[in-house]
Amino acid sequence: MDRYLIAPSILAADFSCLGAEVESVLSAGADVIHFDVMDNHYVPNLSMGPMVCEALRKSGVTAPIDVHLMVRPVDEMIRMFADVGATYISFHPDASDHVDRSLELINELGCKGGLVFNPGSSAEILNWLLDRLDIIVLMSVNPGFSGQKFITEILKKISFVRDLIDSSRRDILLEVDGGIGVENIADVAAAGADMFVAGSAIFGSKDYSKVISQMRAKLEGAARPV
Ligand code: DX5
Ligand code: ZN
């Protein structure tokens, strides 16, 4: 990975002016827009659907959009998000009856596919699916809400999955989602992450550029095992 990627989660943005929020965070230096989709079944919250993603694309957003599906089942949502310009589409393996088939669907539709693991879920399934994956997402909070505390035990899981990716020699991004801020981003990078989702740490601040630059400064100093 040449560069660390910062992915603000728009779940924590001001929805009354979402287009402007996305524009501000991108001009503040964000690399990717993280788009949380919740259905009030898989998680106890309800958020945005494909129409919102389509509206962002139509308004001229060209940055990668990283769709995190917290829905069950997943296949219909995969089709709908692929249709409106999602770049990455990731889902939780326990939300699909046929995980391999859902990943194949994402690839067939021309998007990059990923799996998301809850803090309490085993990532062992990765041993049988690495060929299908462009991205692996490790949740460092329980899915459903922005603004929760980072679960530090996940650092060990990040290192475990980093080793798995490195030994596979595949070009797979390792993304970590939840509770990341200026104070802990270097630890997350040192454990092996490439992409960092941050909702409340960025959108909860007054100056998005300042927080993103502080995060980049911490990332520059992060000791990454080789
Ligand atoms: C939680 C979401 C996260 C969340 C991150 O279900 O998947 O993407 O928005 O928000 P923070 O950074 O505030 O934990
Ligand atoms: Zn997310």
mmCIF file of C-alpha atoms and ligand atoms in Angstrom:
data_model
loop_
_atom_site.group_PDB
_atom_site.id
_atom_site.type_symbol
_atom_site.label_atom_id
_atom_site.label_comp_id
_atom_site.label_asym_id
_atom_site.label_seq_id
_atom_site.Cartn_x
_atom_site.Cartn_y
_atom_site.Cartn_z
ATOM 1 C CA MET A 1 0.000 0.000 0.000
ATOM 2 C CA ASP A 2 1.574 3.278 -1.114
ATOM 3 C CA ARG A 3 -0.542 5.503 0.968
ATOM 4 C CA TYR A 4 -2.872 5.429 3.919
ATOM 5 C CA LEU A 5 -6.477 6.206 3.050
ATOM 6 C CA ILE A 6 -8.745 8.322 5.243
ATOM 7 C CA ALA A 7 -12.428 7.555 4.808
ATOM 8 C CA PRO A 8 -14.835 9.877 6.645
ATOM 9 C CA SER A 9 -18.119 8.159 7.501
ATOM 10 C CA ILE A 10 -20.956 10.437 6.421
ATOM 11 C CA LEU A 11 -23.200 8.812 9.012
ATOM 12 C CA ALA A 12 -21.879 11.537 11.326
ATOM 13 C CA ALA A 13 -22.349 14.362 8.779
ATOM 14 C CA ASP A 14 -25.111 16.965 8.852
ATOM 15 C CA PHE A 15 -27.764 15.300 6.671
ATOM 16 C CA SER A 16 -29.558 18.604 6.091
ATOM 17 C CA CYS A 17 -26.666 19.601 3.807
ATOM 18 C CA LEU A 18 -25.083 16.281 2.879
ATOM 19 C CA GLY A 19 -23.763 17.362 -0.530
ATOM 20 C CA ALA A 20 -21.898 20.300 0.994
ATOM 21 C CA GLU A 21 -20.558 18.105 3.795
ATOM 22 C CA VAL A 22 -19.142 15.603 1.300
ATOM 23 C CA GLU A 23 -17.617 18.406 -0.742
ATOM 24 C CA SER A 24 -16.004 19.969 2.364
ATOM 25 C CA VAL A 25 -14.538 16.742 3.634
ATOM 26 C CA LEU A 26 -13.070 15.920 0.211
ATOM 27 C CA SER A 27 -11.522 19.345 -0.153
ATOM 28 C CA ALA A 28 -10.197 18.935 3.390
ATOM 29 C CA GLY A 29 -8.139 15.976 2.093
ATOM 30 C CA ALA A 30 -10.304 12.870 2.559
ATOM 31 C CA ASP A 31 -9.541 10.023 0.131
ATOM 32 C CA VAL A 32 -12.734 7.978 0.202
ATOM 33 C CA ILE A 33 -16.341 8.550 1.299
ATOM 34 C CA HIS A 34 -17.536 5.824 3.694
ATOM 35 C CA PHE A 35 -21.273 5.222 3.218
ATOM 36 C CA ASP A 36 -23.064 3.311 6.001
ATOM 37 C CA VAL A 37 -26.257 1.514 5.004
ATOM 38 C CA MET A 38 -28.462 0.296 7.885
ATOM 39 C CA ASP A 39 -31.789 -1.523 7.615
ATOM 40 C CA ASN A 40 -33.126 -1.740 11.190
ATOM 41 C CA HIS A 41 -32.934 -5.557 10.932
ATOM 42 C CA TYR A 42 -29.270 -6.422 10.756
ATOM 43 C CA VAL A 43 -28.516 -3.457 13.020
ATOM 44 C CA PRO A 44 -30.876 -1.450 15.250
ATOM 45 C CA ASN A 45 -30.686 1.723 13.156
ATOM 46 C CA LEU A 46 -31.842 3.012 9.783
ATOM 47 C CA SER A 47 -29.746 5.219 7.541
ATOM 48 C CA MET A 48 -29.278 5.837 3.823
ATOM 49 C CA GLY A 49 -30.084 3.867 0.703
ATOM 50 C CA PRO A 50 -29.005 3.834 -2.949
ATOM 51 C CA MET A 51 -30.920 7.008 -3.832
ATOM 52 C CA VAL A 52 -28.603 9.017 -1.597
ATOM 53 C CA CYS A 53 -25.539 7.487 -3.241
ATOM 54 C CA GLU A 54 -27.020 8.266 -6.643
ATOM 55 C CA ALA A 55 -27.673 11.877 -5.614
ATOM 56 C CA LEU A 56 -24.048 12.290 -4.539
ATOM 57 C CA ARG A 57 -22.777 10.905 -7.858
ATOM 58 C CA LYS A 58 -25.218 13.115 -9.797
ATOM 59 C CA SER A 59 -24.032 16.149 -7.868
ATOM 60 C CA GLY A 60 -20.532 15.494 -9.226
ATOM 61 C CA VAL A 61 -18.792 13.474 -6.512
ATOM 62 C CA THR A 62 -16.063 11.459 -8.270
ATOM 63 C CA ALA A 63 -14.148 10.222 -5.196
ATOM 64 C CA PRO A 64 -14.400 6.513 -4.371
ATOM 65 C CA ILE A 65 -17.571 5.651 -2.436
ATOM 66 C CA ASP A 66 -17.113 2.833 0.058
ATOM 67 C CA VAL A 67 -20.519 1.258 0.722
ATOM 68 C CA HIS A 68 -20.738 -0.595 4.033
ATOM 69 C CA LEU A 69 -23.876 -2.728 3.967
ATOM 70 C CA MET A 70 -25.360 -3.423 7.377
ATOM 71 C CA VAL A 71 -28.427 -5.064 5.865
ATOM 72 C CA ARG A 72 -29.814 -8.577 5.536
ATOM 73 C CA PRO A 73 -30.153 -10.009 2.903
ATOM 74 C CA VAL A 74 -27.499 -8.332 0.769
ATOM 75 C CA ASP A 75 -27.825 -9.287 -2.918
ATOM 76 C CA GLU A 76 -30.540 -6.829 -3.951
ATOM 77 C CA MET A 77 -28.718 -3.961 -2.230
ATOM 78 C CA ILE A 78 -25.494 -4.996 -3.995
ATOM 79 C CA ARG A 79 -27.261 -4.687 -7.362
ATOM 80 C CA MET A 80 -28.794 -1.331 -6.483
ATOM 81 C CA PHE A 81 -25.555 0.216 -5.180
ATOM 82 C CA ALA A 82 -23.527 -1.091 -8.130
ATOM 83 C CA ASP A 83 -26.056 0.618 -10.367
ATOM 84 C CA VAL A 84 -25.594 4.029 -8.753
ATOM 85 C CA GLY A 85 -21.809 4.197 -8.780
ATOM 86 C CA ALA A 86 -20.517 2.514 -5.620
ATOM 87 C CA THR A 87 -16.780 1.831 -5.796
ATOM 88 C CA TYR A 88 -16.405 -0.634 -2.932
ATOM 89 C CA ILE A 89 -19.301 -2.750 -1.630
ATOM 90 C CA SER A 90 -18.741 -4.666 1.608
ATOM 91 C CA PHE A 91 -21.159 -6.785 3.594
ATOM 92 C CA HIS A 92 -21.150 -8.856 6.785
ATOM 93 C CA PRO A 93 -20.764 -12.597 6.053
ATOM 94 C CA ASP A 94 -23.544 -13.525 8.487
ATOM 95 C CA ALA A 95 -25.957 -11.367 6.449
ATOM 96 C CA SER A 96 -25.711 -13.479 3.299
ATOM 97 C CA ASP A 97 -26.817 -17.100 2.881
ATOM 98 C CA HIS A 98 -24.189 -17.577 0.154
ATOM 99 C CA VAL A 99 -21.182 -15.406 0.879
ATOM 100 C CA ASP A 100 -19.100 -16.534 -2.077
ATOM 101 C CA ARG A 101 -21.999 -15.966 -4.474
ATOM 102 C CA SER A 102 -22.621 -12.437 -3.109
ATOM 103 C CA LEU A 103 -18.933 -11.594 -3.565
ATOM 104 C CA GLU A 104 -19.031 -12.964 -7.091
ATOM 105 C CA LEU A 105 -22.040 -10.746 -7.785
ATOM 106 C CA ILE A 106 -20.125 -7.645 -6.644
ATOM 107 C CA ASN A 107 -17.205 -8.544 -8.929
ATOM 108 C CA GLU A 108 -19.492 -9.268 -11.889
ATOM 109 C CA LEU A 109 -21.111 -5.879 -11.483
ATOM 110 C CA GLY A 110 -17.703 -4.204 -11.750
ATOM 111 C CA CYS A 111 -17.320 -3.096 -8.113
ATOM 112 C CA LYS A 112 -14.651 -3.954 -5.575
ATOM 113 C CA GLY A 113 -15.903 -6.469 -3.048
ATOM 114 C CA GLY A 114 -15.309 -6.762 0.651
ATOM 115 C CA LEU A 115 -16.304 -8.551 3.820
ATOM 116 C CA VAL A 116 -16.891 -6.827 7.159
ATOM 117 C CA PHE A 117 -16.236 -8.545 10.473
ATOM 118 C CA ASN A 118 -17.957 -7.559 13.699
ATOM 119 C CA PRO A 119 -15.772 -7.295 16.809
ATOM 120 C CA GLY A 120 -16.957 -10.696 18.031
ATOM 121 C CA SER A 121 -16.823 -12.479 14.661
ATOM 122 C CA SER A 122 -14.061 -14.819 13.670
ATOM 123 C CA ALA A 123 -12.147 -13.863 10.534
ATOM 124 C CA GLU A 124 -11.232 -17.492 9.808
ATOM 125 C CA ILE A 125 -13.595 -17.628 6.830
ATOM 126 C CA LEU A 126 -11.037 -15.382 5.067
ATOM 127 C CA ASN A 127 -8.838 -18.403 4.487
ATOM 128 C CA TRP A 128 -11.369 -19.665 1.925
ATOM 129 C CA LEU A 129 -12.317 -16.385 0.305
ATOM 130 C CA LEU A 130 -9.207 -14.262 -0.205
ATOM 131 C CA ASP A 131 -9.313 -14.715 -3.991
ATOM 132 C CA ARG A 132 -12.620 -12.907 -4.161
ATOM 133 C CA LEU A 133 -11.698 -9.916 -2.004
ATOM 134 C CA ASP A 134 -10.454 -6.412 -2.768
ATOM 135 C CA ILE A 135 -10.995 -5.138 0.756
ATOM 136 C CA ILE A 136 -11.426 -6.502 4.277
ATOM 137 C CA VAL A 137 -13.144 -4.371 6.896
ATOM 138 C CA LEU A 138 -12.648 -4.969 10.605
ATOM 139 C CA MET A 139 -15.199 -3.340 12.869
ATOM 140 C CA SER A 140 -13.634 -1.770 15.939
ATOM 141 C CA VAL A 141 -17.072 -0.935 17.385
ATOM 142 C CA ASN A 142 -20.342 -2.837 17.203
ATOM 143 C CA PRO A 143 -22.127 -1.819 14.009
ATOM 144 C CA GLY A 144 -25.121 0.519 14.139
ATOM 145 C CA PHE A 145 -23.978 3.855 15.489
ATOM 146 C CA SER A 146 -21.401 6.540 15.141
ATOM 147 C CA GLY A 147 -19.545 7.901 18.167
ATOM 148 C CA GLN A 148 -18.730 4.665 20.020
ATOM 149 C CA LYS A 149 -15.473 3.858 21.770
ATOM 150 C CA PHE A 150 -12.727 1.957 19.929
ATOM 151 C CA ILE A 151 -12.425 -1.648 21.172
ATOM 152 C CA THR A 152 -8.669 -2.056 21.712
ATOM 153 C CA GLU A 153 -8.692 -5.885 21.504
ATOM 154 C CA ILE A 154 -9.284 -5.404 17.769
ATOM 155 C CA LEU A 155 -5.651 -4.327 17.346
ATOM 156 C CA LYS A 156 -4.673 -8.011 17.636
ATOM 157 C CA LYS A 157 -7.221 -8.961 14.996
ATOM 158 C CA ILE A 158 -5.864 -6.248 12.674
ATOM 159 C CA SER A 159 -2.350 -7.735 12.985
ATOM 160 C CA PHE A 160 -3.725 -11.233 12.403
ATOM 161 C CA VAL A 161 -5.512 -10.207 9.199
ATOM 162 C CA ARG A 162 -2.521 -8.110 8.068
ATOM 163 C CA ASP A 163 -0.350 -11.245 8.233
ATOM 164 C CA LEU A 164 -2.944 -13.213 6.304
ATOM 165 C CA ILE A 165 -3.025 -10.592 3.526
ATOM 166 C CA ASP A 166 0.765 -10.283 3.395
ATOM 167 C CA SER A 167 1.310 -13.995 3.176
ATOM 168 C CA SER A 168 -1.285 -14.260 0.393
ATOM 169 C CA ARG A 169 0.641 -11.574 -1.583
ATOM 170 C CA ARG A 170 -2.695 -10.275 -2.810
ATOM 171 C CA ASP A 171 -3.505 -6.632 -3.246
ATOM 172 C CA ILE A 172 -6.231 -6.412 -0.586
ATOM 173 C CA LEU A 173 -6.938 -3.283 1.433
ATOM 174 C CA LEU A 174 -7.357 -3.599 5.188
ATOM 175 C CA GLU A 175 -9.904 -1.112 6.485
ATOM 176 C CA VAL A 176 -10.766 -0.490 10.129
ATOM 177 C CA ASP A 177 -14.121 1.045 11.035
ATOM 178 C CA GLY A 178 -15.235 2.711 14.258
ATOM 179 C CA GLY A 179 -13.950 4.833 17.095
ATOM 180 C CA ILE A 180 -10.872 6.073 15.231
ATOM 181 C CA GLY A 181 -9.531 9.555 15.954
ATOM 182 C CA VAL A 182 -6.277 11.517 16.086
ATOM 183 C CA GLU A 183 -5.391 9.882 19.420
ATOM 184 C CA ASN A 184 -5.432 6.253 18.233
ATOM 185 C CA ILE A 185 -4.993 6.294 14.423
ATOM 186 C CA ALA A 186 -1.242 5.617 14.699
ATOM 187 C CA ASP A 187 -1.892 2.463 16.765
ATOM 188 C CA VAL A 188 -4.379 1.236 14.168
ATOM 189 C CA ALA A 189 -1.816 1.868 11.399
ATOM 190 C CA ALA A 190 0.962 0.183 13.365
ATOM 191 C CA ALA A 191 -1.246 -2.901 13.730
ATOM 192 C CA GLY A 192 -1.490 -3.066 9.939
ATOM 193 C CA ALA A 193 -4.480 -1.076 8.618
ATOM 194 C CA ASP A 194 -4.444 0.734 5.253
ATOM 195 C CA MET A 195 -7.784 2.538 5.391
ATOM 196 C CA PHE A 196 -9.268 4.366 8.364
ATOM 197 C CA VAL A 197 -12.950 5.150 8.774
ATOM 198 C CA ALA A 198 -13.692 8.124 11.002
ATOM 199 C CA GLY A 199 -17.158 9.568 11.506
ATOM 200 C CA SER A 200 -17.551 11.597 14.676
ATOM 201 C CA ALA A 201 -13.831 12.462 14.937
ATOM 202 C CA ILE A 202 -14.063 14.360 11.640
ATOM 203 C CA PHE A 203 -17.674 15.540 11.325
ATOM 204 C CA GLY A 204 -17.871 16.334 15.025
ATOM 205 C CA SER A 205 -15.048 18.837 14.663
ATOM 206 C CA LYS A 206 -15.280 22.416 13.454
ATOM 207 C CA ASP A 207 -12.310 22.197 11.113
ATOM 208 C CA TYR A 208 -12.217 19.079 8.918
ATOM 209 C CA SER A 209 -8.865 20.019 7.302
ATOM 210 C CA LYS A 210 -7.244 20.384 10.690
ATOM 211 C CA VAL A 211 -8.361 16.941 11.919
ATOM 212 C CA ILE A 212 -7.431 15.228 8.657
ATOM 213 C CA SER A 213 -3.964 16.868 8.683
ATOM 214 C CA GLN A 214 -3.484 15.851 12.311
ATOM 215 C CA MET A 215 -4.425 12.283 11.346
ATOM 216 C CA ARG A 216 -1.957 12.323 8.434
ATOM 217 C CA ALA A 217 0.785 13.622 10.738
ATOM 218 C CA LYS A 218 0.123 10.755 13.155
ATOM 219 C CA LEU A 219 0.139 8.285 10.260
ATOM 220 C CA GLU A 220 3.510 9.541 9.078
ATOM 221 C CA GLY A 221 4.940 8.769 12.478
ATOM 222 C CA ALA A 222 3.265 5.364 12.741
ATOM 223 C CA ALA A 223 5.662 2.447 12.944
ATOM 224 C CA ARG A 224 4.446 -0.107 10.435
ATOM 225 C CA PRO A 225 5.848 -3.599 10.768
ATOM 226 C CA VAL A 226 7.454 -4.845 7.542
HETATM 227 C C1 DX5 B 1 -20.893 1.978 12.567
HETATM 228 C C2 DX5 B 1 -20.401 2.447 11.243
HETATM 229 C C3 DX5 B 1 -19.216 3.321 11.285
HETATM 230 C C4 DX5 B 1 -19.421 4.611 12.037
HETATM 231 C C5 DX5 B 1 -18.079 5.158 12.425
HETATM 232 O O1 DX5 B 1 -21.867 1.039 12.342
HETATM 233 O O2 DX5 B 1 -20.084 1.353 10.420
HETATM 234 O O3 DX5 B 1 -18.770 3.586 9.962
HETATM 235 O O4 DX5 B 1 -20.107 5.562 11.274
HETATM 236 O O5 DX5 B 1 -18.281 6.277 13.218
HETATM 237 P P1 DX5 B 1 -17.254 6.712 14.356
HETATM 238 O O6 DX5 B 1 -15.985 7.048 13.655
HETATM 239 O O7 DX5 B 1 -17.906 7.909 14.966
HETATM 240 O O8 DX5 B 1 -17.091 5.562 15.264
HETATM 241 ZN ZN ZN B 2 -19.126 1.728 8.477
#
